[in-house]
mmCIF file of C-alpha atoms in Angstrom:
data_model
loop_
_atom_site.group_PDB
_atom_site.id
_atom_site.type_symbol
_atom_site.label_atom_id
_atom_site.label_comp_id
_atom_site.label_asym_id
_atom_site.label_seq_id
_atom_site.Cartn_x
_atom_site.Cartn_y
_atom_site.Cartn_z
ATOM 1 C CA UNK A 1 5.235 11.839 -8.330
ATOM 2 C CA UNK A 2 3.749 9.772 -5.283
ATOM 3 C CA UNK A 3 0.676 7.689 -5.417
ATOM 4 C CA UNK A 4 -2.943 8.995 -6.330
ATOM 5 C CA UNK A 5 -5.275 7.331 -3.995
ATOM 6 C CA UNK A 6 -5.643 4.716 -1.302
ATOM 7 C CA UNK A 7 -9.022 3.681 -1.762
ATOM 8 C CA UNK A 8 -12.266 4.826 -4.148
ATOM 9 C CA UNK A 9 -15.413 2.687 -3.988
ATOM 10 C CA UNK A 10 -17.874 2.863 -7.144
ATOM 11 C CA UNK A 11 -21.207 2.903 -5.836
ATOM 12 C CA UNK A 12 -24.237 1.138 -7.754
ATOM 13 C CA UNK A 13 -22.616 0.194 -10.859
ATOM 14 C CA UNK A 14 -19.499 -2.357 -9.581
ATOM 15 C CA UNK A 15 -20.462 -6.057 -8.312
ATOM 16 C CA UNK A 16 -20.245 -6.507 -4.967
ATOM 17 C CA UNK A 17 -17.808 -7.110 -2.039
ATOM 18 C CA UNK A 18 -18.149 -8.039 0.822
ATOM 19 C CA UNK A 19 -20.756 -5.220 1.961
ATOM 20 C CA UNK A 20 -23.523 -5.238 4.051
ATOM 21 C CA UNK A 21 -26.005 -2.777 2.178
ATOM 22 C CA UNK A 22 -29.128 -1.384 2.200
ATOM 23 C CA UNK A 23 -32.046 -4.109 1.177
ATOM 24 C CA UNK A 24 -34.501 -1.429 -0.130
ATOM 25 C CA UNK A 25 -37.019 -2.747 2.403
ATOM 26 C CA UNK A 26 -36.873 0.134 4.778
ATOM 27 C CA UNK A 27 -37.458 -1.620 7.787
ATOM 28 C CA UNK A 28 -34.600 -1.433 11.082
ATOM 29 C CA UNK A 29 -35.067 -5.351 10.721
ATOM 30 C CA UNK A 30 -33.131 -5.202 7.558
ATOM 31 C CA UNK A 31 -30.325 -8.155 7.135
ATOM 32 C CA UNK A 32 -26.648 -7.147 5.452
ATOM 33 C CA UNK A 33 -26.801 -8.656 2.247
ATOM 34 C CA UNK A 34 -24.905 -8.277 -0.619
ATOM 35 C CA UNK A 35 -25.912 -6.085 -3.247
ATOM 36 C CA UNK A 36 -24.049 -4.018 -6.848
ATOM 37 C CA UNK A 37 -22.221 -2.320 -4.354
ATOM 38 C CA UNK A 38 -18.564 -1.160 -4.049
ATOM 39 C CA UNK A 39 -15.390 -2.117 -5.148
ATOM 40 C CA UNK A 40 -11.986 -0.320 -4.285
ATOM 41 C CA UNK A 41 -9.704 1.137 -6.872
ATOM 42 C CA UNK A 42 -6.098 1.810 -5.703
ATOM 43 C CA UNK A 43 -3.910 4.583 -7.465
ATOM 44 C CA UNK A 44 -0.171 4.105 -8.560
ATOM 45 C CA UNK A 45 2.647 3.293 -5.849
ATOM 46 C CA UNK A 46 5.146 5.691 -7.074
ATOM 47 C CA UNK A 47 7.502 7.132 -4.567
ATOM 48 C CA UNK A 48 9.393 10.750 -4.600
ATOM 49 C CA UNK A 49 12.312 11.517 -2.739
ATOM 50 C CA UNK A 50 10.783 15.156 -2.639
ATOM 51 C CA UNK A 51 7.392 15.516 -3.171
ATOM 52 C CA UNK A 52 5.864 18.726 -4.018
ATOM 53 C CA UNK A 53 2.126 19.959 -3.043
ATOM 54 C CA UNK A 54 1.606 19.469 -6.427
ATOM 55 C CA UNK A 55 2.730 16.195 -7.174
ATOM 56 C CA UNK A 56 1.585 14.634 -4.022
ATOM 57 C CA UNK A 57 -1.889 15.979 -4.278
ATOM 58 C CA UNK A 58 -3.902 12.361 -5.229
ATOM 59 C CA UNK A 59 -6.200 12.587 -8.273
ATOM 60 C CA UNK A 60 -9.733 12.216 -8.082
ATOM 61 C CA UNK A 61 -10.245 9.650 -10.942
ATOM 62 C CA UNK A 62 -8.584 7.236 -12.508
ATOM 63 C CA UNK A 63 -8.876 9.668 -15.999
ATOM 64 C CA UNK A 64 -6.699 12.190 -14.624
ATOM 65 C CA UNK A 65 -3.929 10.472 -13.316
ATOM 66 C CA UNK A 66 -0.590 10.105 -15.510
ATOM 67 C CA UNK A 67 -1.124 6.140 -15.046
ATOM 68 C CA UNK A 68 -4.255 5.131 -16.555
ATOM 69 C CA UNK A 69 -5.810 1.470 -16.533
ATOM 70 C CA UNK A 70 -4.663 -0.997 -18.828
ATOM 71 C CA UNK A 71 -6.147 -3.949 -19.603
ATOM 72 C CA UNK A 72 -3.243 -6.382 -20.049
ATOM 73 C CA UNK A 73 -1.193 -5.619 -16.816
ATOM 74 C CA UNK A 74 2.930 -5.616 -17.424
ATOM 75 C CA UNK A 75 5.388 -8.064 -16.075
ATOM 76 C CA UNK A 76 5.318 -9.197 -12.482
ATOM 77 C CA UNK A 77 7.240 -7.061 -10.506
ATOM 78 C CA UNK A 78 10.130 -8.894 -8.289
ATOM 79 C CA UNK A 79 9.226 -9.393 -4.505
ATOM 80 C CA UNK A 80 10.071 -7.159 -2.182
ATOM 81 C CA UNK A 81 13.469 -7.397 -0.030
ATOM 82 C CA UNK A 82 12.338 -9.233 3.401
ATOM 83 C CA UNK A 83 8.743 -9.215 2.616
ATOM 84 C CA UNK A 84 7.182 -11.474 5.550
ATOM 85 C CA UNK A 85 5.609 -14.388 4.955
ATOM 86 C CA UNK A 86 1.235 -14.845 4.886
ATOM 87 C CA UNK A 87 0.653 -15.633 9.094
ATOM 88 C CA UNK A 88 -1.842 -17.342 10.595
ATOM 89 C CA UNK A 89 -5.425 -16.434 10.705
ATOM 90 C CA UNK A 90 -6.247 -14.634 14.714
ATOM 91 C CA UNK A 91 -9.215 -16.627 15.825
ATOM 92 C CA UNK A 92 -10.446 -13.814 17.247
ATOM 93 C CA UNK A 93 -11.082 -12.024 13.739
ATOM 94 C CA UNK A 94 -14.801 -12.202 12.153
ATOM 95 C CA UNK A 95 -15.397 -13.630 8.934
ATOM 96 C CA UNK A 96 -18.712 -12.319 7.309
ATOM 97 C CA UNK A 97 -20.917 -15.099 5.832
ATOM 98 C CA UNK A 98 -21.682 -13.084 2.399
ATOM 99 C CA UNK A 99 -19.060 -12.358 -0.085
ATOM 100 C CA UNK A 100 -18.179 -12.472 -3.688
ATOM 101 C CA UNK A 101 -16.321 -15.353 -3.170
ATOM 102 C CA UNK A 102 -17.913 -17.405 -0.639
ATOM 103 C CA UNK A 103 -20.893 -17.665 -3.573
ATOM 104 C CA UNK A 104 -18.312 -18.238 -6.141
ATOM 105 C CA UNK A 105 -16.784 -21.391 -3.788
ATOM 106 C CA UNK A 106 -20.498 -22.661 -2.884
ATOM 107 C CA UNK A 107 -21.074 -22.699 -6.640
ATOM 108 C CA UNK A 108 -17.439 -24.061 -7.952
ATOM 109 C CA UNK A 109 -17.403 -27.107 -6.003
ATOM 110 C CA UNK A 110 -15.462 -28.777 -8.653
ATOM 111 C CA UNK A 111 -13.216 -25.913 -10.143
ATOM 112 C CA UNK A 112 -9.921 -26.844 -10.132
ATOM 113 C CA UNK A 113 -9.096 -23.491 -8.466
ATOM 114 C CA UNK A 114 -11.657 -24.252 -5.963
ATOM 115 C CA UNK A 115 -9.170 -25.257 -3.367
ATOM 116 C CA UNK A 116 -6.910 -22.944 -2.933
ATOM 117 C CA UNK A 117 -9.011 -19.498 -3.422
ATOM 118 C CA UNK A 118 -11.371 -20.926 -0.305
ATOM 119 C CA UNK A 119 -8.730 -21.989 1.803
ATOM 120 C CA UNK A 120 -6.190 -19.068 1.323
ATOM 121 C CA UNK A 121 -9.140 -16.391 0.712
ATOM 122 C CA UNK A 122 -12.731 -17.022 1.137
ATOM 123 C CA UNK A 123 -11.963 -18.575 5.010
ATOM 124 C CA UNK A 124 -9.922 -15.792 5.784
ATOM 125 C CA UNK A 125 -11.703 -12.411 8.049
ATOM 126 C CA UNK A 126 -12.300 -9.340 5.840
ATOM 127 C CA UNK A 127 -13.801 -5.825 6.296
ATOM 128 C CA UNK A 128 -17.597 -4.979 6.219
ATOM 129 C CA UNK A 129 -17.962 -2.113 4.347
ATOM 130 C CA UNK A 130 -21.069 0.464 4.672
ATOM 131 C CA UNK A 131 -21.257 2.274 1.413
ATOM 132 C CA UNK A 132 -24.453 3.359 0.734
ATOM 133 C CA UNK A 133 -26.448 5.913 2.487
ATOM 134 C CA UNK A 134 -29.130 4.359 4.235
ATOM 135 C CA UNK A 135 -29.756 6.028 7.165
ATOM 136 C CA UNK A 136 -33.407 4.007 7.869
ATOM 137 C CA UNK A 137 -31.707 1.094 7.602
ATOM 138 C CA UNK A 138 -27.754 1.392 8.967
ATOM 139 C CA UNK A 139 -28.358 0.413 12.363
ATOM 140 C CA UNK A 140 -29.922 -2.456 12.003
ATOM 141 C CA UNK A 141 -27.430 -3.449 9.428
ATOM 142 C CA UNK A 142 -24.290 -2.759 11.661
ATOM 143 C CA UNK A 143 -26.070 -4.685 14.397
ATOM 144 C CA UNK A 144 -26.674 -7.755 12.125
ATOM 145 C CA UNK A 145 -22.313 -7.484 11.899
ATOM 146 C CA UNK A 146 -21.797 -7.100 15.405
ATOM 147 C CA UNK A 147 -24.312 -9.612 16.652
ATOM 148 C CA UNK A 148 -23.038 -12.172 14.959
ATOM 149 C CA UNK A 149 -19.237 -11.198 15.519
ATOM 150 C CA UNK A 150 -20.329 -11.102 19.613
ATOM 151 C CA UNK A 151 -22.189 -14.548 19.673
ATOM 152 C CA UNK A 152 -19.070 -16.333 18.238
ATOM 153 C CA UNK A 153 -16.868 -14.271 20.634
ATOM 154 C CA UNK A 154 -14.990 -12.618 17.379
ATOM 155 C CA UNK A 155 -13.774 -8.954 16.487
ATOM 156 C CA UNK A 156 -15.373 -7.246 12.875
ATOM 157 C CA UNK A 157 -14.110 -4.998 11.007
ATOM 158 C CA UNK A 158 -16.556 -2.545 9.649
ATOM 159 C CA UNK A 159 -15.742 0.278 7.200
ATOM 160 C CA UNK A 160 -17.941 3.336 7.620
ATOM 161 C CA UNK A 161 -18.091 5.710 3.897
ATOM 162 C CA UNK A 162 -20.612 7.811 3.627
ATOM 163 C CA UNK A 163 -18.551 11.137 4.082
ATOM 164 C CA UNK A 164 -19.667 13.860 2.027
ATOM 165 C CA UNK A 165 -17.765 14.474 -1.476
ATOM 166 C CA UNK A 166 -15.866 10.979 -0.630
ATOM 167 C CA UNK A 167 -14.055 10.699 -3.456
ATOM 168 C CA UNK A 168 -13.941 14.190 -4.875
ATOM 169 C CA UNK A 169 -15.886 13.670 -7.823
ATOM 170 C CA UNK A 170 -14.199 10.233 -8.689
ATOM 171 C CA UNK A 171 -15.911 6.867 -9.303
ATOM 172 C CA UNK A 172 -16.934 6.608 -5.561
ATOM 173 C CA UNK A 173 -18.748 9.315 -5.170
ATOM 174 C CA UNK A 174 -22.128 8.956 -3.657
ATOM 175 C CA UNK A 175 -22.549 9.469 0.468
ATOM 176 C CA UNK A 176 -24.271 11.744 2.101
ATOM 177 C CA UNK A 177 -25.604 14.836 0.720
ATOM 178 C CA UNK A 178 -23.951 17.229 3.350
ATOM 179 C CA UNK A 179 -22.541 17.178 6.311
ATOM 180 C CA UNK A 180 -25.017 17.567 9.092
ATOM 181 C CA UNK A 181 -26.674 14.326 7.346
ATOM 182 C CA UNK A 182 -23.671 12.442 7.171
ATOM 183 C CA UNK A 183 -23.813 13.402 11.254
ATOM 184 C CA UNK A 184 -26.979 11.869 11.767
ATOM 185 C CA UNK A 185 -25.957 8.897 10.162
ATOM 186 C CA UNK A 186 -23.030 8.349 11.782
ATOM 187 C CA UNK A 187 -25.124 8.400 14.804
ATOM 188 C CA UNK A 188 -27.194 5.655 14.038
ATOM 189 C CA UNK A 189 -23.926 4.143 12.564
ATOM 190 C CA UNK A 190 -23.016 3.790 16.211
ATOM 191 C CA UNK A 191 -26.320 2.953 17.701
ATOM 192 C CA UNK A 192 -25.411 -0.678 16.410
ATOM 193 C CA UNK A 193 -21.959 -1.396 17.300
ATOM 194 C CA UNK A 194 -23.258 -3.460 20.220
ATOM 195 C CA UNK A 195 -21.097 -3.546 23.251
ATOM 196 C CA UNK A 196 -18.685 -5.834 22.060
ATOM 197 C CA UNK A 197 -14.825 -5.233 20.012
ATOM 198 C CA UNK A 198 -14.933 -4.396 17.102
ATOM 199 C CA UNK A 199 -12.477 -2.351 14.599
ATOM 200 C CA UNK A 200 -13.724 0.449 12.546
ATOM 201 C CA UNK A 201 -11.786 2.141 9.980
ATOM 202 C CA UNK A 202 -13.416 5.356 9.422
ATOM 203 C CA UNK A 203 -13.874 6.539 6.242
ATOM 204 C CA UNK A 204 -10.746 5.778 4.051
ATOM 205 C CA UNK A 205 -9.706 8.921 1.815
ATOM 206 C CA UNK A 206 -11.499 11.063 4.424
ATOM 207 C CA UNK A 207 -8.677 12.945 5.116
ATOM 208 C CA UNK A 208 -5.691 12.014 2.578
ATOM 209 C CA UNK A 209 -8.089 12.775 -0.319
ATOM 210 C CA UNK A 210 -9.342 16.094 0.883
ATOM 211 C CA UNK A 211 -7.240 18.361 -1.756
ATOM 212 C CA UNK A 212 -10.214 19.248 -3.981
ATOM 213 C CA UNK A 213 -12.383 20.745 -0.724
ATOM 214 C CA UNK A 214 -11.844 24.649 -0.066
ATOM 215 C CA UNK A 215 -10.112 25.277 3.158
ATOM 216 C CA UNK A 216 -13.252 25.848 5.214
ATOM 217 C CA UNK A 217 -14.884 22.970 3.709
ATOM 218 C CA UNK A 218 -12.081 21.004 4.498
ATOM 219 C CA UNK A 219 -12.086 22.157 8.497
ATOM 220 C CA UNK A 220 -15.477 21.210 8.014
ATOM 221 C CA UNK A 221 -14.853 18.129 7.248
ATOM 222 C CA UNK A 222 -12.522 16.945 9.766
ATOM 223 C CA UNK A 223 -14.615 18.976 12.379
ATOM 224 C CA UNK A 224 -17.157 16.168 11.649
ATOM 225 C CA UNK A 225 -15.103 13.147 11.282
ATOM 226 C CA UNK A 226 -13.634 14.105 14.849
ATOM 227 C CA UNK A 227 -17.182 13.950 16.292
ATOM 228 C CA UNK A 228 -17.267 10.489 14.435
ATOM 229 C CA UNK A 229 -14.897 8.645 16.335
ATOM 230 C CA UNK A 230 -15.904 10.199 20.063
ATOM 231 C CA UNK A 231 -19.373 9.477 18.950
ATOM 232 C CA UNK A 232 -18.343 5.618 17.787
ATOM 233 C CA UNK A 233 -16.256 5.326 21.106
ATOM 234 C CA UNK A 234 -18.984 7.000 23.236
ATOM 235 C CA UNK A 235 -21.440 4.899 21.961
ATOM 236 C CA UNK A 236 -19.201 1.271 22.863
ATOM 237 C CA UNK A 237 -16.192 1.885 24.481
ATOM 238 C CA UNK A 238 -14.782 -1.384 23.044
ATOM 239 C CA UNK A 239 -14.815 -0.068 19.514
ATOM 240 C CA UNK A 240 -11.041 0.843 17.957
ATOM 241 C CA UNK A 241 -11.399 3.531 15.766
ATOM 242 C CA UNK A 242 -8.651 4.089 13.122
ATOM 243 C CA UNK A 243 -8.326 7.129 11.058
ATOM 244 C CA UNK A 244 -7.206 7.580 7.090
ATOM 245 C CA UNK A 245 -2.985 7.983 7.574
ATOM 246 C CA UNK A 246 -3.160 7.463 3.051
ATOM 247 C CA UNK A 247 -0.401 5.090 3.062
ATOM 248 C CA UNK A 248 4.061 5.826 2.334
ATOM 249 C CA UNK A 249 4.245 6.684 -1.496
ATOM 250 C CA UNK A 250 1.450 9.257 -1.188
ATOM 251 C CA UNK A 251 2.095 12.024 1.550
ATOM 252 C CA UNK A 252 5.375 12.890 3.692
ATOM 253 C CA UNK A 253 4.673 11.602 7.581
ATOM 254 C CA UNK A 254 4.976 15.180 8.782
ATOM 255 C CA UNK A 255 1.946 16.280 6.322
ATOM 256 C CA UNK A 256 -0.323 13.090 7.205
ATOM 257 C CA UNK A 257 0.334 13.667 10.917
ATOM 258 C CA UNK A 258 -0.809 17.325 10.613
ATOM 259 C CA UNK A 259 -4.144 16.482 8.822
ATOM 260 C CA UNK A 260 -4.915 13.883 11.001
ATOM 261 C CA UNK A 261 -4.393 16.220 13.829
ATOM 262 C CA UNK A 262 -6.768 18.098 12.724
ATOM 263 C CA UNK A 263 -9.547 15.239 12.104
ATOM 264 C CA UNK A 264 -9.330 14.546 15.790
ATOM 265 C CA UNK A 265 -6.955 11.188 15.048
ATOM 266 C CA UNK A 266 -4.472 11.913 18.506
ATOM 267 C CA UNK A 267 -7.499 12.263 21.019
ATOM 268 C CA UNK A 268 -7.970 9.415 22.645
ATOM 269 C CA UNK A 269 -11.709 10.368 23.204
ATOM 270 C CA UNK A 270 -12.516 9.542 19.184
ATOM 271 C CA UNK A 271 -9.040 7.605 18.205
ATOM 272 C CA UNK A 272 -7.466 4.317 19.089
ATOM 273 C CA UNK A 273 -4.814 5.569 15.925
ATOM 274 C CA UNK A 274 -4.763 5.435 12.335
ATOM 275 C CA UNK A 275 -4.648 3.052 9.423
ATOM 276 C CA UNK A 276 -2.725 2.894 5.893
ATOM 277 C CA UNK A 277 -2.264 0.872 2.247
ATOM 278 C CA UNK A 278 -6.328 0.387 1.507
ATOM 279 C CA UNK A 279 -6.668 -1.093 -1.522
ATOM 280 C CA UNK A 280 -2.471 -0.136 -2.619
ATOM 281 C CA UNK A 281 -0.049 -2.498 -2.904
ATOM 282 C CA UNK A 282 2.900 -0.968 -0.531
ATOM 283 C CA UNK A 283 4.988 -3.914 1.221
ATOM 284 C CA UNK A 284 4.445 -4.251 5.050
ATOM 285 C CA UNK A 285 7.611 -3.047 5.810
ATOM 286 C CA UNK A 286 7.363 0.185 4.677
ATOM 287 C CA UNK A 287 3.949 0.752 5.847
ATOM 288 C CA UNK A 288 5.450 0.010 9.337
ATOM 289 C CA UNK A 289 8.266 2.698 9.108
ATOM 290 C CA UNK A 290 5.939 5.616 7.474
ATOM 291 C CA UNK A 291 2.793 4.458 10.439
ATOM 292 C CA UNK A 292 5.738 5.114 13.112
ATOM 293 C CA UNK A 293 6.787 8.044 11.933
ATOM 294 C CA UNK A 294 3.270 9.186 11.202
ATOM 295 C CA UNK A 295 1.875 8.317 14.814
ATOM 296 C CA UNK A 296 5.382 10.014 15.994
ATOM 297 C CA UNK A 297 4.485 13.281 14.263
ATOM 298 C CA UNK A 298 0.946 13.207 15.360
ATOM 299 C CA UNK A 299 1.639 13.122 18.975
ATOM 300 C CA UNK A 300 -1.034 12.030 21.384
ATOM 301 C CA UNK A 301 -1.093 9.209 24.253
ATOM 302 C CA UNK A 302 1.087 6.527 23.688
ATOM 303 C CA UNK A 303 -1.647 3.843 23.431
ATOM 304 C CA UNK A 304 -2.440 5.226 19.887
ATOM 305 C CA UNK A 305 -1.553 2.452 17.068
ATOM 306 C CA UNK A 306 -1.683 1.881 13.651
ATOM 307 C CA UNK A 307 -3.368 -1.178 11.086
ATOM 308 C CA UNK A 308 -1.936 -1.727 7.850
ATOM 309 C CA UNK A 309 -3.956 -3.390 4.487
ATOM 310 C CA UNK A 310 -2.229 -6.541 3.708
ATOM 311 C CA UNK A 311 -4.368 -7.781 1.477
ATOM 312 C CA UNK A 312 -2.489 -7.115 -1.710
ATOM 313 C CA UNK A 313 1.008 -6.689 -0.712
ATOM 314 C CA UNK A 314 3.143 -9.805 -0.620
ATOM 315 C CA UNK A 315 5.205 -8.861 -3.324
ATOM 316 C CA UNK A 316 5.154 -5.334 -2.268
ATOM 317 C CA UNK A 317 4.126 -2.543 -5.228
ATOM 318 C CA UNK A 318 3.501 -3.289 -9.381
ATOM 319 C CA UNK A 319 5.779 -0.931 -11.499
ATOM 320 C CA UNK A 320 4.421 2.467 -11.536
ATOM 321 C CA UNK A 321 1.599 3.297 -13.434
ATOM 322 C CA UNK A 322 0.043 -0.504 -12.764
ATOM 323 C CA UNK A 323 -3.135 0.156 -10.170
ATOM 324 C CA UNK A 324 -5.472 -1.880 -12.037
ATOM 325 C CA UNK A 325 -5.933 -5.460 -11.402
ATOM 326 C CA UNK A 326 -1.637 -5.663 -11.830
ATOM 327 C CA UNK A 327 0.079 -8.497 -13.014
ATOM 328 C CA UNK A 328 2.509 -10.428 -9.936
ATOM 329 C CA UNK A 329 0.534 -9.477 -6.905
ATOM 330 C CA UNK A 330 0.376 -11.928 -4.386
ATOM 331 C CA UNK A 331 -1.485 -11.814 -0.880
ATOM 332 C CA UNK A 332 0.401 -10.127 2.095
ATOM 333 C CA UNK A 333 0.134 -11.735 5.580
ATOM 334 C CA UNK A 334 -3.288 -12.907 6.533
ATOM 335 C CA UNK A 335 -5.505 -10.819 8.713
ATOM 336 C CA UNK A 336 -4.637 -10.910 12.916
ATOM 337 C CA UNK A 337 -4.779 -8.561 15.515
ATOM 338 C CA UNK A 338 -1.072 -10.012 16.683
ATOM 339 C CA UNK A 339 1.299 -8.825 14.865
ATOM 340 C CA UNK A 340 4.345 -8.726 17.201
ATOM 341 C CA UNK A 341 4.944 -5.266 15.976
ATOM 342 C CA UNK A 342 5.344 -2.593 18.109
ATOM 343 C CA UNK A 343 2.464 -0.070 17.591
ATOM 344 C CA UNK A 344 0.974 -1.803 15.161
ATOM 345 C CA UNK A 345 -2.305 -3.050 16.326
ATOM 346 C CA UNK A 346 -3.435 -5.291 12.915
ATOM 347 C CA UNK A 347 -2.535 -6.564 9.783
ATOM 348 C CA UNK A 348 -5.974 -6.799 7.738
ATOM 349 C CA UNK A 349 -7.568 -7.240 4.799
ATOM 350 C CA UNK A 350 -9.834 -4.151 3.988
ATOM 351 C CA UNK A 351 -9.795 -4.116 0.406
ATOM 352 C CA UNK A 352 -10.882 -7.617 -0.795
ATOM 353 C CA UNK A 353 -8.072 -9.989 -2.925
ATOM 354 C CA UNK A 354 -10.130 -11.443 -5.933
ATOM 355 C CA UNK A 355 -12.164 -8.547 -6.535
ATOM 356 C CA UNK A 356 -11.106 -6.648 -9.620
ATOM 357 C CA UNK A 357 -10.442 -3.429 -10.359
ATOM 358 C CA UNK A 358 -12.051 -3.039 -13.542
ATOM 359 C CA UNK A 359 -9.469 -4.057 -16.282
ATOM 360 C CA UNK A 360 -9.639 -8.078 -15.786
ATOM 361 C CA UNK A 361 -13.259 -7.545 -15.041
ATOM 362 C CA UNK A 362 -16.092 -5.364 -14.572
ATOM 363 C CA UNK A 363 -15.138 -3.252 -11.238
ATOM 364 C CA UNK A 364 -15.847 -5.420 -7.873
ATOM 365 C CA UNK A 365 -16.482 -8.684 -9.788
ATOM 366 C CA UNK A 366 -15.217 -11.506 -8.414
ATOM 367 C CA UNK A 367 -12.328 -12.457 -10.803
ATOM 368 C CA UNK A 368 -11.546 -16.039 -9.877
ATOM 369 C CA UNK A 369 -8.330 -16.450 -12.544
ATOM 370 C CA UNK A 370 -6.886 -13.085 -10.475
ATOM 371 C CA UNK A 371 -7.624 -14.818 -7.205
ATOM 372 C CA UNK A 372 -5.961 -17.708 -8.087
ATOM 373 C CA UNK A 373 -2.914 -16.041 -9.100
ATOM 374 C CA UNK A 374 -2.857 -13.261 -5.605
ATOM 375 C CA UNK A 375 -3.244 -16.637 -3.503
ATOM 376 C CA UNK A 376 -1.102 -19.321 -4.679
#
């Protein structure tokens, strides 16, 4: 059996991450803040030396997957063989002032654990995700990102997911209510990306997760997130937008490749390439090797690149059946856009480390003890 899912986000009843989310005000003035809104969920790492369609098909929850949470996680699983070491910090990444953990630093001061989680953690870039659908309100709150990011000359990292059906039922699901919505909010997604770099990651489990949607609805599907991206790029050409590649214990290269053809992911009109591990555990090196071969199989111009979720990794993946909140983890290398890697474009941090996944805490809580333990 391969791995079940990359990335679910439980709308409205997980604590935060870092998120900027609708403030109920309804005006375009609207500031990101943080609100009870989403958390990531990663399935299983297990890998197959010959996956079927049926066993590499991801579930949609948690419930009906063979490995089910468990609140005391097993024995730390050894590191992986050659796993690189945590890198420096780009300078050119943004960090976003609101978080889980920035509050929990500000009000920790003296916290023996204090130390470490802010220095190895809370100071380093993450993702901005946009979870809720807010369409009054979205540009204003992408601009608030992208302002900011511009005016100290950084790159964000904003995570569009409002898709339609985006987690087939799961925990996340939530979005928009159909597609030609989603559309128009993608539109005014785009309206605030400024004019400035900036790195979106467009809808993760878009198109790895798409098993449970008929075959037209499917087409459908990746006929809109297609438009996405040229509509992103159209709207700044300085945006990088990366498509869903799932990540190398969940779908053969060769399969990825041909769904992400068909999502618009090797046209360099909508796609600067694709991105893999949200929220898993999968060590760097293997990402590399199955992104390759993925962005080999996909064809397209040769500029097209890949960025990998490090976030969790650094002692590559938990025994299988251990998604939630796993014992041994440890933080991969730290977020840059220079990773000295041919073709791949960024190592970043897109699920946030400290945040649980509901077994050592409610899901998206802040969970300083597991922070601790991922960062020293």
């Amino acid at each position: 059996m391969v791995s079940v899912a990359s990335a679910v986000v439980a709308v409205g009843t997980a604590t935060g991450m870092m998120s900027a989310l609708d403030d109920r005000g309804g005006s375009d003035e609207a500031r990101p803040e943080v609100t009870n809104s989403p958390f990531l969920e990663p399935g299983p790492a297990v890998p197959t030396s010959s996956p079927t369609k049926t066993s590499a098909a991801p579930s949609p929850s948690p419930s009906k997957s063979s490995a089910k949470p468990s609140p005391k996680p097993s024995k730390a699983p050894k590191p992986e063989a050659k796993q690189p070491k945590s890198v420096e910090v780009s300078t050119n990444l943004y960090r976003y002032p609101d978080s889980n953990v920035l509050e929990w630093v500000a009000a920790n001061r003296n916290d023996p654990r204090r130390a470490v989680i802010e220095s190895r953690i809370a100071d380093r870039p993450q993702a901005v995700w946009f979870a809720e659908f807010a369409p009054d309100t979205i540009t204003s709150r992408v601009r608030a990102v992208t302002s900011a990011a511009a005016a100290q000359g950084r790159v964000p990292v904003v995570v569009p997911y409002a898709i339609p059906q985006r987690d087939c039922g799961g925990p996340s699901q939530g979005g928009a209510g159909n597609l030609g919505e989603y559309d128009a909010w993608i539109d005014k997604f785009a309206a605030g990306l400024g004019s400035g770099e900036v790195v979106v990651i467009l809808e993760p489990d878009a198109i790895a997760l798409s098993d449970c949607l008929s075959e037209g609805d499917r087409g459908a599907r990746f006929a809109s997130l297609a438009r996405a991206g040229r509509v992103l790029k159209a709207a700044n050409p300085n945006a990088r937008v990366y498509y869903d590649a799932g990540h190398s214990t969940w779908r053969p290269a060769s399969t990825m490749a041909g769904l992400l053809r068909q999502a618009g992911a090797a046209s360099a009109a909508g796609s600067d390439g694709i991105f893999s591990n949200v929220a898993n555990f999968n060590g760097t090196s293997g990402e590399i090797a199955y992104v390759r071969q993925t962005l080999d199989a996909l064809g397209g111009p040769a500029s097209l690149g890949a960025v990998i979720d490090t976030s969790r990794n650094g002692n590559g993946a938990p025994p299988p059946g251990e998604w939630c909140d796993p014992a041994g983890l440890k933080l991969g290398q730290a977020p840059t856009l220079n990773t000295g890697e041919a073709r791949i474009d960024g190592y970043l941090w897109i699920k946030l480390p400290g945040e649980s996944d509901g077994c050592l805490a409610a899901p998206g809580t802040f969970a300083p003890d597991y922070a601790y333990d991922l960062a020293r």
